[in-house]
Coordinates of C-alpha atoms in Angstrom, one line a residue:
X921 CA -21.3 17.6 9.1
X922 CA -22.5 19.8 11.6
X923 CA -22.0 23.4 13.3
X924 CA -20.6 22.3 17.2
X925 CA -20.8 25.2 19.5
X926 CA -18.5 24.7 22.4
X927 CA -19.0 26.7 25.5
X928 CA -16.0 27.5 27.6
X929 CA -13.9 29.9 29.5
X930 CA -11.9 32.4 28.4
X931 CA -10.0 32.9 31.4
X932 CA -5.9 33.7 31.0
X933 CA -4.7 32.1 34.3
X934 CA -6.2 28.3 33.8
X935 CA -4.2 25.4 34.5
X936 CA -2.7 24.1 31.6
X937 CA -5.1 20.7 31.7
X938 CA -8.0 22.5 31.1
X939 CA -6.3 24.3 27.7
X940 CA -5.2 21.0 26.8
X941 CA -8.5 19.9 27.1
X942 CA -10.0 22.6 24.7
X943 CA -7.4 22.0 22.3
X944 CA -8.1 18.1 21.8
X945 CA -12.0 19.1 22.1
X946 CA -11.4 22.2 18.7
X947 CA -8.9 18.8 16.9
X948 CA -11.7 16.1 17.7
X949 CA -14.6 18.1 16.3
X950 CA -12.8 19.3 13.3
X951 CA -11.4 14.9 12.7
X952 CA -14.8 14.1 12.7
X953 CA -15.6 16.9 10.4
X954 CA -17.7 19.3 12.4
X955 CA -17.0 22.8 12.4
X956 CA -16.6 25.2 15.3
X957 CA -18.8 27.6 16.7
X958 CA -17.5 29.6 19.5
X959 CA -17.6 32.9 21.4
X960 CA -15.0 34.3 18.8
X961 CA -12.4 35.1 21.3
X962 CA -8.5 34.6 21.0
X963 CA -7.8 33.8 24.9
X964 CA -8.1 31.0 27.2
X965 CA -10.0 27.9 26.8
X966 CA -11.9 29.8 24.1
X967 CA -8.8 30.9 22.3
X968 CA -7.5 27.0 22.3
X969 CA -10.4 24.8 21.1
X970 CA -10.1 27.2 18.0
X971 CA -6.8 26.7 17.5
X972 CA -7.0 22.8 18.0
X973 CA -10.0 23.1 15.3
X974 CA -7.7 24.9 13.0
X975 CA -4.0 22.6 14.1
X976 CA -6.4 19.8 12.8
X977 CA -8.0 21.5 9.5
X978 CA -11.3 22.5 10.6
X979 CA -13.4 25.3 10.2
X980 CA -13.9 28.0 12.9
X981 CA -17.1 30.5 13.1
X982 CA -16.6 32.9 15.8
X983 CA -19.6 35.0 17.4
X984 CA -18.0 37.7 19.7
X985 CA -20.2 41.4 20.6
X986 CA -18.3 45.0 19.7
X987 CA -17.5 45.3 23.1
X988 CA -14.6 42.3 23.1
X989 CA -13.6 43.0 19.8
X990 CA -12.9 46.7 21.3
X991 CA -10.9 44.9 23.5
X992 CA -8.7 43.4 21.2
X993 CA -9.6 39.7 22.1
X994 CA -11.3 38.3 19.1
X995 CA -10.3 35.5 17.4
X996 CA -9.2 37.4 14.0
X997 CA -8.3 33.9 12.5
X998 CA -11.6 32.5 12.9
X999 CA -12.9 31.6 9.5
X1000 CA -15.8 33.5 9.6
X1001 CA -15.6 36.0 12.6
X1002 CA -19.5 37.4 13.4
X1003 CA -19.6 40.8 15.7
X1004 CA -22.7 41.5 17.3
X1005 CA -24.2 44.6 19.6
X1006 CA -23.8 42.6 22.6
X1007 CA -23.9 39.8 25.0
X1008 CA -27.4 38.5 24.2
X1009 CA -27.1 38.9 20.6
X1010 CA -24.2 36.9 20.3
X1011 CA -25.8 34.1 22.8
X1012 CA -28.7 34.2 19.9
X1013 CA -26.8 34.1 17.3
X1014 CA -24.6 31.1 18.5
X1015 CA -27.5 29.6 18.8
X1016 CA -29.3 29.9 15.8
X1017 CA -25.8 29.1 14.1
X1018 CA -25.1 25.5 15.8
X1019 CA -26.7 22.6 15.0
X1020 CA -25.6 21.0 18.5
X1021 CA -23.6 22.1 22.3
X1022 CA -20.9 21.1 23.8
X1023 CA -19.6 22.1 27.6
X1024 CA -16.2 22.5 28.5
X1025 CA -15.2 23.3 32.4
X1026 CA -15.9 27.5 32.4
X1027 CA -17.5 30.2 34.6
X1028 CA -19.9 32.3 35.0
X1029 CA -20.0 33.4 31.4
X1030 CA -20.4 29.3 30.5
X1031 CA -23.3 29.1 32.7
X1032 CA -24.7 31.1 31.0
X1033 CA -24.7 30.3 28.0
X1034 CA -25.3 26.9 29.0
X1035 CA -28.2 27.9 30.8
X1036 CA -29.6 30.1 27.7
X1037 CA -29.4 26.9 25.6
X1038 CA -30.7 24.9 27.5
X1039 CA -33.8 26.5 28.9
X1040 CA -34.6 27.4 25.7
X1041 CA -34.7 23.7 24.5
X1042 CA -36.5 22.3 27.9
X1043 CA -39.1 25.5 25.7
X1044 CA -39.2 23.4 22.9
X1045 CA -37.6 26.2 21.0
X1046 CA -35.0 23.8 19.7
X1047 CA -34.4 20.1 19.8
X1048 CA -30.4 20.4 19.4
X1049 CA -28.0 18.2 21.7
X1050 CA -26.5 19.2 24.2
X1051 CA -23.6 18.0 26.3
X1052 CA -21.9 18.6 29.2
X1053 CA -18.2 17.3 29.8
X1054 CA -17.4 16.6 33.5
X1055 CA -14.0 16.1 33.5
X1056 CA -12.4 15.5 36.6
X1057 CA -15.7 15.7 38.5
X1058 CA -15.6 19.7 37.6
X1059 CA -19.3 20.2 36.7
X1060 CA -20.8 17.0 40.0
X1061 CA -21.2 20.0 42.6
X1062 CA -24.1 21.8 39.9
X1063 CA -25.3 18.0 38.9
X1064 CA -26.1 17.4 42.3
X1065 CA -27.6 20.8 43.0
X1066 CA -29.7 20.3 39.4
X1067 CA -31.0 16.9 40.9
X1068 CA -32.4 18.2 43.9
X1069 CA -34.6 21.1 41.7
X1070 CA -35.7 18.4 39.9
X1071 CA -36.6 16.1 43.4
X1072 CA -38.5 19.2 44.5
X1073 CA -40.4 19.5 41.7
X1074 CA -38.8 23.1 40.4
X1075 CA -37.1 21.1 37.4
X1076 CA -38.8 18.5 35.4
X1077 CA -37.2 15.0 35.4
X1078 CA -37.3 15.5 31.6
X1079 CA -35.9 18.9 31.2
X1080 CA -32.5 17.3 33.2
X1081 CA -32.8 14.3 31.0
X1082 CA -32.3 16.9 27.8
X1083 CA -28.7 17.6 29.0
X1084 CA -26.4 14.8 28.0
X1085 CA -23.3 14.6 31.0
X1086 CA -20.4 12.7 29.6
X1087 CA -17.1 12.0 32.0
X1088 CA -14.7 12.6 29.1
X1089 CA -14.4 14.2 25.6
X1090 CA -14.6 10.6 23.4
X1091 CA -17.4 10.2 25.5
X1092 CA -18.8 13.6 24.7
X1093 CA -18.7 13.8 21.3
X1094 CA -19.6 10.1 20.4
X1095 CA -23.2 10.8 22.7
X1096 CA -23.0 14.4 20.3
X1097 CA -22.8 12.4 16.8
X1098 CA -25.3 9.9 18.1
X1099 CA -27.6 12.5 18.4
X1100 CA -26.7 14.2 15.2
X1101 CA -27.3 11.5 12.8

């Protein structure tokens, strides 16, 4: 199947719905056979969708820089476990390693990485799918915001239309495999 890379954050004080959530999202990519791409850390949201992949026998790549691994956050139980110079390496890498994106609720360091991704593909530079989970309404204040760049003309109607926005995970990953067939 494919390589998923799931954006997410790494965060140690999250509510316990939103590490539940990247549990079931690492367990419902590896069930349907995908493996995991991810940041490469051990903590958080980040920490749990690898674990879920793993609870549910599937394969975990992590990408994480030097910096983190100094830090004594990496995933060390990843499968493969990839250690790059830095923070825009590792946002390459991820990239040239998955063969599709999926966003869970995060911060800035999500954004980011959503916002590498998907730039580059609004580029052309890739034609990967990408998808955003909105549980709970977390991601409609940025939708919104997004909708009115692209009613003033600073994003293109089609460039929003390349970001797939699902309301729950089933959701997410069926409009993921859809795209991946």
């Amino acid at each position: 199947m494919a390589n998923v890379c799931v954006f997410c954050a790494s965060s140690r004080t999250l509510d316990a719905r939103w590490l539940d959530l990247a549990t079931e999202t690492g367990a419902a990519l590896a069930r349907r056979g995908h493996t995991l791409v991810s940041g490469g850390g051990c903590v958080g949201m980040m920490g749990a969708v690898a674990d879920g992949a793993r609870a549910a026998g599937g394969r975990t790549l992590g990408v994480i820089p030097q910096a983190l691994v100094d830090l004594e956050v990496a995933d060390l139980a990843s499968d493969e476990l990839l250690v790059t110079d830095g923070m825009a390496s590792r946002k390459t890498l991820m990239i040239d390693k998955s063969d599709a994106f999926v966003a869970l609720p995060g911060g800035l360091g999500t954004l980011d990485e959503l916002f590498e991704v998907w730039t580059t593909a609004t580029l052309a530079m890739h034609a990967k799918p990408m998808v955003l989970v909105d549980a709970d309404g977390f991601y409609r204040p940025l939708l919104d915001w997004l909708r009115t760049l692209a009613d003033q003309h600073f994003l293109k109607p089609a460039g929003l239309d390349l970001l797939l926005v699902a309301d729950t995970l089933p959701e997410a990953l069926d409009l993921l495999d859809a795209r991946l067939i």
